[in-house]
mmCIF file of C-alpha atoms in Angstrom:
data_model
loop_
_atom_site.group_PDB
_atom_site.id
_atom_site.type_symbol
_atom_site.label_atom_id
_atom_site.label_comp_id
_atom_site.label_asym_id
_atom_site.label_seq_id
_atom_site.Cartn_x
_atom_site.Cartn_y
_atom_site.Cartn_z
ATOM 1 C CA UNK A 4 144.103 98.835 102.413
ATOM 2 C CA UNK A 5 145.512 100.325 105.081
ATOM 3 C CA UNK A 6 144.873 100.044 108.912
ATOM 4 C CA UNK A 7 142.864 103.519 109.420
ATOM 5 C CA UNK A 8 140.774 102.414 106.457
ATOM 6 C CA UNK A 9 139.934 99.101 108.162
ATOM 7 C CA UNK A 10 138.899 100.373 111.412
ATOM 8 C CA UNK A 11 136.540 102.833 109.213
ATOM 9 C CA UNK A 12 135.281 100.049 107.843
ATOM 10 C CA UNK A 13 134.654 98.292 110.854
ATOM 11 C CA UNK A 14 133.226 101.430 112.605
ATOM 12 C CA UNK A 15 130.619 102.174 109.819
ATOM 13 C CA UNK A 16 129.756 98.613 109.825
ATOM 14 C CA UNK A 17 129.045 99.034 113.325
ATOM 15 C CA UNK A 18 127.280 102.202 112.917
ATOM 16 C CA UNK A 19 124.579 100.080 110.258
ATOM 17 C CA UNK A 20 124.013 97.552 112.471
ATOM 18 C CA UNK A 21 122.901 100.759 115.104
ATOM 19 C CA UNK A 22 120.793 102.443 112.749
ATOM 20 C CA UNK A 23 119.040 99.289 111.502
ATOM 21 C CA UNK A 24 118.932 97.245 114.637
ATOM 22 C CA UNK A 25 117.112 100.278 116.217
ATOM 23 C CA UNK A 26 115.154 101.233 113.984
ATOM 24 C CA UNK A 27 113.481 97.730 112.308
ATOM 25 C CA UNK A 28 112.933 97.211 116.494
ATOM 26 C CA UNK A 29 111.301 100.584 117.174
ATOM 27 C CA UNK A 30 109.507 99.628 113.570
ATOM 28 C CA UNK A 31 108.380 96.648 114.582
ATOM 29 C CA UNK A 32 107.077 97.742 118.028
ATOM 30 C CA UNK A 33 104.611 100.444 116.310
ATOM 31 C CA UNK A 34 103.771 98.701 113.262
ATOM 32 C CA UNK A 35 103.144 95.433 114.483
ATOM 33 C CA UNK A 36 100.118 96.765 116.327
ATOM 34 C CA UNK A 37 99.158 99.502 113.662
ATOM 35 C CA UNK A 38 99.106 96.531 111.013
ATOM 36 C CA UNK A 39 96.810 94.827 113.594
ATOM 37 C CA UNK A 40 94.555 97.806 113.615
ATOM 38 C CA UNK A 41 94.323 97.862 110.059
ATOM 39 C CA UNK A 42 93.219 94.489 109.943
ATOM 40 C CA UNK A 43 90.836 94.739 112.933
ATOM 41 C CA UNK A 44 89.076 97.970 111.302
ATOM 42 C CA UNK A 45 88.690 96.615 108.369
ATOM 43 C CA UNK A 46 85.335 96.078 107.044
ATOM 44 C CA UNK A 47 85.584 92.569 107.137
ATOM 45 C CA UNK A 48 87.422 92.879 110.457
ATOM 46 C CA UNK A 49 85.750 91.932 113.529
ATOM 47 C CA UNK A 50 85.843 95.588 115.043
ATOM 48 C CA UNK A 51 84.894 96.886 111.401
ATOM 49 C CA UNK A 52 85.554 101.096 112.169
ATOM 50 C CA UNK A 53 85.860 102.313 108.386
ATOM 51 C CA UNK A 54 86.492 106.047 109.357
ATOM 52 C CA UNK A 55 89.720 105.042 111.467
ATOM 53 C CA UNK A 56 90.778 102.800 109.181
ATOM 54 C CA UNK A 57 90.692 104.965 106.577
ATOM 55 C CA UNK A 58 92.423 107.814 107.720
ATOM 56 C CA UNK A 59 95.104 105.586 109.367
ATOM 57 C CA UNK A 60 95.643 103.666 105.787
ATOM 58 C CA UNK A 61 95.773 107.233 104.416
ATOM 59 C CA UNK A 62 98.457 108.602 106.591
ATOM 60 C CA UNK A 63 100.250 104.686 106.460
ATOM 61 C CA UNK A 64 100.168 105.256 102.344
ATOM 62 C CA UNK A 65 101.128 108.656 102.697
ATOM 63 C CA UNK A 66 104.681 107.917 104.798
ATOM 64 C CA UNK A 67 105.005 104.825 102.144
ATOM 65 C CA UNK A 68 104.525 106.842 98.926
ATOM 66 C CA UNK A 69 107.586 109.422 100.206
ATOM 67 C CA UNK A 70 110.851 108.211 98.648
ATOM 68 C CA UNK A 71 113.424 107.928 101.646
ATOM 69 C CA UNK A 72 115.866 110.819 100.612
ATOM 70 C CA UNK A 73 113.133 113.276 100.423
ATOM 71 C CA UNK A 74 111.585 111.610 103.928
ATOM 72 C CA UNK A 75 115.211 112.251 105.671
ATOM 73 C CA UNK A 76 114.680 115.861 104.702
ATOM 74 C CA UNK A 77 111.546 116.591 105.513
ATOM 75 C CA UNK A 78 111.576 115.224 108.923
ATOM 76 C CA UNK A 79 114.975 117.479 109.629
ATOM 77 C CA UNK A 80 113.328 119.266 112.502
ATOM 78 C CA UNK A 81 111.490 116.617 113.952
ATOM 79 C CA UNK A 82 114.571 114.309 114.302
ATOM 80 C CA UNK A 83 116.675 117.736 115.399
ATOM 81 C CA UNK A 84 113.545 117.754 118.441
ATOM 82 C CA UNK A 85 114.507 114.171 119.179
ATOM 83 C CA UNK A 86 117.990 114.026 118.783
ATOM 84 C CA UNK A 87 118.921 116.830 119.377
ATOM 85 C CA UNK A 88 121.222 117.230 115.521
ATOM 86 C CA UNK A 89 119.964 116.345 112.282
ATOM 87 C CA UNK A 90 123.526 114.248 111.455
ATOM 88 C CA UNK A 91 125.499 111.252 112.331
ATOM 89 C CA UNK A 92 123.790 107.752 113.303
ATOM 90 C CA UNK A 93 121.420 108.762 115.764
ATOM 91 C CA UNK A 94 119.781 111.376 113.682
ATOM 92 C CA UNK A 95 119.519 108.993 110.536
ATOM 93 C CA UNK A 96 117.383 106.234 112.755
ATOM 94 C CA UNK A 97 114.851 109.117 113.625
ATOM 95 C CA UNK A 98 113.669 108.547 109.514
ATOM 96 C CA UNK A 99 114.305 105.178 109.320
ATOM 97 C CA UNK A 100 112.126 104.437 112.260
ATOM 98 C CA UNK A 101 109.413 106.312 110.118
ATOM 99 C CA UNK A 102 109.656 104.853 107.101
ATOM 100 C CA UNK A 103 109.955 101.184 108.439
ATOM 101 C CA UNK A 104 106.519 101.565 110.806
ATOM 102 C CA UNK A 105 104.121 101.941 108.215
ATOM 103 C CA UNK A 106 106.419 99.696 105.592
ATOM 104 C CA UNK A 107 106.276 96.718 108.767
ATOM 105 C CA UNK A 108 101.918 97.781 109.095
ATOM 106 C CA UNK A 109 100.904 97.421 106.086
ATOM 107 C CA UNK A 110 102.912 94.096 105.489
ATOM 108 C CA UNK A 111 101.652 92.848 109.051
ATOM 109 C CA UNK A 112 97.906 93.585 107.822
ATOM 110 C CA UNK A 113 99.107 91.880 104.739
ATOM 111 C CA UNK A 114 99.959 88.772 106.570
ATOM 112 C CA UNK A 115 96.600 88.950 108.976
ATOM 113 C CA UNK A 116 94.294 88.788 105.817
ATOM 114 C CA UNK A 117 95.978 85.649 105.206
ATOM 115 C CA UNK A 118 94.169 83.955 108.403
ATOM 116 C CA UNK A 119 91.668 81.401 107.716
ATOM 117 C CA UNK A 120 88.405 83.398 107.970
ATOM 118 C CA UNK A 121 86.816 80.127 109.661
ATOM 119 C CA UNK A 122 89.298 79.895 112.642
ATOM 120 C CA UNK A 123 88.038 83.446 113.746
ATOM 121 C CA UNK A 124 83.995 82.398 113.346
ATOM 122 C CA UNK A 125 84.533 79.022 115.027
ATOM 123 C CA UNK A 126 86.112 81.271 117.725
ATOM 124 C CA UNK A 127 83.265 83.506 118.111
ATOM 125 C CA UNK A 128 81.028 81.086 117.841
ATOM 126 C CA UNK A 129 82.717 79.680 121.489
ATOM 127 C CA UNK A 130 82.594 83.318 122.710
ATOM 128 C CA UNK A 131 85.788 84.384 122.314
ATOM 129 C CA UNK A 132 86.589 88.014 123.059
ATOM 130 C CA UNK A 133 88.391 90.125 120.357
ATOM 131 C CA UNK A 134 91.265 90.422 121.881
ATOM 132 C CA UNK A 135 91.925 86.369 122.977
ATOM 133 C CA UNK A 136 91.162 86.209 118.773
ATOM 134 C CA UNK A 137 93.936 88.563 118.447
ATOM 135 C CA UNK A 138 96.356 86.902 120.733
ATOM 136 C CA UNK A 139 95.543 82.914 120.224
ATOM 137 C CA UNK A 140 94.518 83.301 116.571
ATOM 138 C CA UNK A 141 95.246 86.232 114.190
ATOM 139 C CA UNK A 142 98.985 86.684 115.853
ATOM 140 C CA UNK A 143 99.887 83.288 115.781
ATOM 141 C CA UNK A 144 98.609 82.102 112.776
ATOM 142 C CA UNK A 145 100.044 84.521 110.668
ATOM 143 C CA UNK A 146 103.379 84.341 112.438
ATOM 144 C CA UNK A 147 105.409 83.046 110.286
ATOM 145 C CA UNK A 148 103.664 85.948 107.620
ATOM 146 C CA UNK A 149 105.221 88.250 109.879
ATOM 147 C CA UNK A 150 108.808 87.565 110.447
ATOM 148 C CA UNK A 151 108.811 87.476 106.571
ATOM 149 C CA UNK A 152 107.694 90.940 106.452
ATOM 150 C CA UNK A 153 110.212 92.038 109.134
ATOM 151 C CA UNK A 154 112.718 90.134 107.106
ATOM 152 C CA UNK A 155 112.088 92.035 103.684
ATOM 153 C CA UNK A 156 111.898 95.838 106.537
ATOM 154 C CA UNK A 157 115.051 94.832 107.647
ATOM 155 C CA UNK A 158 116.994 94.405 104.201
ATOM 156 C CA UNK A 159 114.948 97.223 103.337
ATOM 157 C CA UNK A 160 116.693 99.343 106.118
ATOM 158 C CA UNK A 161 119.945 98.657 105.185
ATOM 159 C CA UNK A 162 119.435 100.113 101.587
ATOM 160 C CA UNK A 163 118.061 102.871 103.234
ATOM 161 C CA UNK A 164 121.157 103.515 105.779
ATOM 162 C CA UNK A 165 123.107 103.875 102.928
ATOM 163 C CA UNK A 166 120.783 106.137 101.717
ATOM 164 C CA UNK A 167 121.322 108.113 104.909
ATOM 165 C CA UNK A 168 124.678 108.885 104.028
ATOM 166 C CA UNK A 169 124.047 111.215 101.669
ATOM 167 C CA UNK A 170 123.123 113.324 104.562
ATOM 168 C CA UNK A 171 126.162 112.818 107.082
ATOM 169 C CA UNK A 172 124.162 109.638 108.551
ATOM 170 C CA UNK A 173 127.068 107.546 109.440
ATOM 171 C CA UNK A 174 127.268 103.890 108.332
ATOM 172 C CA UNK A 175 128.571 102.502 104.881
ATOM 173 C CA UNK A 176 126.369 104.459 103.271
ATOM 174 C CA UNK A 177 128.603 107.362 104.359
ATOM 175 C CA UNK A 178 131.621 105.973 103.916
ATOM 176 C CA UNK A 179 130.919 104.695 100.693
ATOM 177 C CA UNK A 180 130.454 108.572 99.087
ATOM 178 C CA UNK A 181 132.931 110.310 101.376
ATOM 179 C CA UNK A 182 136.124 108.045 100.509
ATOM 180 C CA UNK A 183 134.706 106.333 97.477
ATOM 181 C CA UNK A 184 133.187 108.536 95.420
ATOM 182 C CA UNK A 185 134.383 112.084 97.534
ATOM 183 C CA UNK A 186 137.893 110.596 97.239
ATOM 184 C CA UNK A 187 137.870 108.907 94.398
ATOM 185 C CA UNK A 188 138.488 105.468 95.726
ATOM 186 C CA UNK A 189 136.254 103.307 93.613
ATOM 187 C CA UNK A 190 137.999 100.354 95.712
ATOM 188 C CA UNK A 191 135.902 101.602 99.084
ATOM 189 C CA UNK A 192 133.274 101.969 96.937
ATOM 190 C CA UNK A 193 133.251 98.558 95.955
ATOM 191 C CA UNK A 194 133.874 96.860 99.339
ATOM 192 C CA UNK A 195 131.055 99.361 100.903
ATOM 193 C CA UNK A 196 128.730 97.278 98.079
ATOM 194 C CA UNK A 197 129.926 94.034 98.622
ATOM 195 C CA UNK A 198 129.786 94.433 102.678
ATOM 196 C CA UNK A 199 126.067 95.012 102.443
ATOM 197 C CA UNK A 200 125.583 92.650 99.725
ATOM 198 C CA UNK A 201 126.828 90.075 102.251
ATOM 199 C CA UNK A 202 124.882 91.878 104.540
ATOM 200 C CA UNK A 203 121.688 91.196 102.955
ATOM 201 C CA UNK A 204 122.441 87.552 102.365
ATOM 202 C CA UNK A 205 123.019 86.912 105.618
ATOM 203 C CA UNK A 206 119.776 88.798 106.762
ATOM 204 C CA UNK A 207 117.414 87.122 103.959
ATOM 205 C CA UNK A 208 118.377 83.359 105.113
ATOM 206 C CA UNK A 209 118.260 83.884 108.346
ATOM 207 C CA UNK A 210 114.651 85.547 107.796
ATOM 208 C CA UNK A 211 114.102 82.884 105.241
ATOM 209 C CA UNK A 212 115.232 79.899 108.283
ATOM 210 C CA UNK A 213 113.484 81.277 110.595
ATOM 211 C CA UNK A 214 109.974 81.703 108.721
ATOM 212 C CA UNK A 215 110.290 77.809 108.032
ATOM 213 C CA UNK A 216 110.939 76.877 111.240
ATOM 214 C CA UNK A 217 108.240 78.702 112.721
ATOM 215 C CA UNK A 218 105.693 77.422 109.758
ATOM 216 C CA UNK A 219 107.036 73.847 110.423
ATOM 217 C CA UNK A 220 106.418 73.454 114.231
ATOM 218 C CA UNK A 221 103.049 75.140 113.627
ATOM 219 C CA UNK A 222 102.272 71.988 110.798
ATOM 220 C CA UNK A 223 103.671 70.243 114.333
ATOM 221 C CA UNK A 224 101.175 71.669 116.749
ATOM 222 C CA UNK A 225 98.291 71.095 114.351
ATOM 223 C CA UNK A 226 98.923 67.497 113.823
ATOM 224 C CA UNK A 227 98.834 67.283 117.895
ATOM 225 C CA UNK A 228 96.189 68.699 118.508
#
């Protein structure tokens, strides 16, 4: 393989990182607190609000039910608006900021249901407001809940930012059909798969790690107090 082919390599590679890094944060920053608003306006939520939480789960299952290659499409002229072009990396994490916020919601409101029920009356019951039941019970208790969700976004993401190179989004993804299939080079082709096979590997058990560390010094805390 030569030289010019390993730096493409290592630029695309880069370029992936970009595109998921950003967008699984961005993600995470809106559907963290959507998924809590799901769960909050639920009807056996403590600020039940069916109305809102209908139309909200509406428009979440909506985004969710759109397969990704017809989502980077149809968003063209919003992510043109944003970025300012509708290719290369920047362009692609416009969609895959979309499709991971209501992905990361619904799998945060997932993890929320999971909360013993009697940890939030025996709060009330001391007067807790909603939000210090938010912040010292729902949130940390389903913690661990959480970063598994963000886990399964983020290797998630990177099937989509190869996805996004069907469209001139930069990354592996792009690589992959411009010099392996393009080309006909199924040998790119084959290190573009095993690269994000790795990839996801790497991302899973380190997810995977994490979630039972976090799980374990909660078992910790509760034997302390």
């Amino acid at each position: 393989m030569s030289s010019e082919l390993l730096n493409l390599f290592f630029t695309s590679f880069l370029e992936t990182l970009v595109m998921v890094g950003i967008s699984s944060g961005v993600g995470a920053l809106m559907g963290i607190p959507l998924g809590v608003m799901l769960n909050i306006t639920d009807e056996h939520g403590i600020l039940p609000h069916p109305v809102f939480n209908r139309v909200m789960g509406l428009l979440v299952n909506a985004v969710r039910s759109t397969p990704f290659i017809i989502l980077l499409v149809a968003v063209i002229p919003f992510t043109r608006f944003i970025t300012g072009t509708s290719i290369g990396t920047g362009a692609a994490v416009v969609p895959l900021t979309i499709a991971a916020t209501p992905f990361i919601a619904r799998l945060v409101e997932s993890a929320l249901r999971e909360v013993d029920t009697g940890l939030i009356e025996a709060a009330q019951a001391m007067g807790a407001t909603d939000g210090q039941i938010i912040r010292k019970i729902l949130l940390p208790e389903a913690f661990p809940g959480i970063i598994a969700g963000l886990t399964i976004t983020v290797v998630s993401l990177v099937g989509y930012s190869a996805m996004a190179g069907a469209i001139g989004g930069g990354g592996l993804g792009d690589l992959g059909i411009r010099y392996g299939y393009q080309r006909f080079l199924p040998e790119v082709m084959a290190a573009v798969v095993l690269i994000l096979i790795a990839f996801v590997q790497i991302v899973q058990s380190l997810g995977d790690r994490l979630v039972r560390h976090v799980s374990h010094r909660g078992r910790i805390l509760q034997v302390k107090t």
